[in-house]
Amino acid sequence: MKKILKTVVLIVFAVLVLGFIVIQFFRPDFTNPPIDPAATLTANVEVPENVKTILDRSCRDCHTNETQYPWYAKIQPSAWFLKDHIDKGRREVNFSTWSALTPARRKRKLSEVCEQVQNREMPLPSYLWIHRDAALSDADIKTLCDWTEAARAKMSE
Ligand code: HEC
């Protein structure tokens, strides 16, 4: 009986290890799309240096085409989760392709930026587990919201 149990445990373990090895061959494509410097947020909206610092630190990896990939982007299945967040994040708002948005959508996206950080929905909590320095302080949130408000007001002029 004990022998059977041992064999079963060994087989399950072997299958898991094999599965882990096999999925390593299914790597997502992490090539960053090219960037048109004239199309970016900073080329189209005035972004003060302190705001840019926050966006770079806390949002860039999922909302631009300048994603910097961590070491675990090379390991499945974590790479698949990353890929999913980056694709969805870019689809929602991509600061690298800002000029593709209509003026009305630009204004909406700016207010969503403030809303998301105020509700502490962004940066994604799972991102903060590892990127602890990306967490926003109350002062950071105020800086972002003051900026989005000012930028929106300018667009209405
Ligand atoms: C780890 C990746 C990641 C980071 C970092 C991140 N986001 Fe997101 N963001 C997403 C994803 C994924 C979505 C799509 C909605 C969802 O799944 O919650 C999203 C959606 C959004 C939206 C649209 C929300 C809506 O429902 O309309 C805004 C605005 C946004 N993010 C702003 C930010 C800002 C500002 C930061 C930095 C302070 C940030 N995000 C950091 C991944 C990220």
mmCIF file with all atom_site columns, C-alpha atoms in Angstrom, residues 1-15:
data_model
loop_
_atom_site.group_PDB
_atom_site.id
_atom_site.type_symbol
_atom_site.label_atom_id
_atom_site.label_alt_id
_atom_site.label_comp_id
_atom_site.label_asym_id
_atom_site.label_entity_id
_atom_site.label_seq_id
_atom_site.pdbx_PDB_ins_code
_atom_site.Cartn_x
_atom_site.Cartn_y
_atom_site.Cartn_z
_atom_site.occupancy
_atom_site.B_iso_or_equiv
_atom_site.pdbx_formal_charge
_atom_site.auth_seq_id
_atom_site.auth_comp_id
_atom_site.auth_asym_id
_atom_site.auth_atom_id
_atom_site.pdbx_PDB_model_num
ATOM 1  C CA . MET A 1 1  ? 0.000 0.000  0.000   1.00 0.00 ? 1  MET A CA 1
ATOM 2  C CA . LYS A 1 2  ? 2.731 2.399  1.032   1.00 0.00 ? 2  LYS A CA 1
ATOM 3  C CA . LYS A 1 3  ? 4.606 1.575  -2.118  1.00 0.00 ? 3  LYS A CA 1
ATOM 4  C CA . ILE A 1 4  ? 1.618 2.413  -4.327  1.00 0.00 ? 4  ILE A CA 1
ATOM 5  C CA . LEU A 1 5  ? 1.176 5.721  -2.557  1.00 0.00 ? 5  LEU A CA 1
ATOM 6  C CA . LYS A 1 6  ? 4.827 6.552  -3.045  1.00 0.00 ? 6  LYS A CA 1
ATOM 7  C CA . THR A 1 7  ? 4.589 5.748  -6.744  1.00 0.00 ? 7  THR A CA 1
ATOM 8  C CA . VAL A 1 8  ? 1.484 7.895  -7.164  1.00 0.00 ? 8  VAL A CA 1
ATOM 9  C CA . VAL A 1 9  ? 3.133 10.846 -5.433  1.00 0.00 ? 9  VAL A CA 1
ATOM 10 C CA . LEU A 1 10 ? 6.194 10.445 -7.616  1.00 0.00 ? 10 LEU A CA 1
ATOM 11 C CA . ILE A 1 11 ? 4.139 10.331 -10.805 1.00 0.00 ? 11 ILE A CA 1
ATOM 12 C CA . VAL A 1 12 ? 2.125 13.419 -9.847  1.00 0.00 ? 12 VAL A CA 1
ATOM 13 C CA . PHE A 1 13 ? 5.334 15.256 -9.037  1.00 0.00 ? 13 PHE A CA 1
ATOM 14 C CA . ALA A 1 14 ? 6.904 14.242 -12.342 1.00 0.00 ? 14 ALA A CA 1
ATOM 15 C CA . VAL A 1 15 ? 3.837 15.391 -14.270 1.00 0.00 ? 15 VAL A CA 1
#
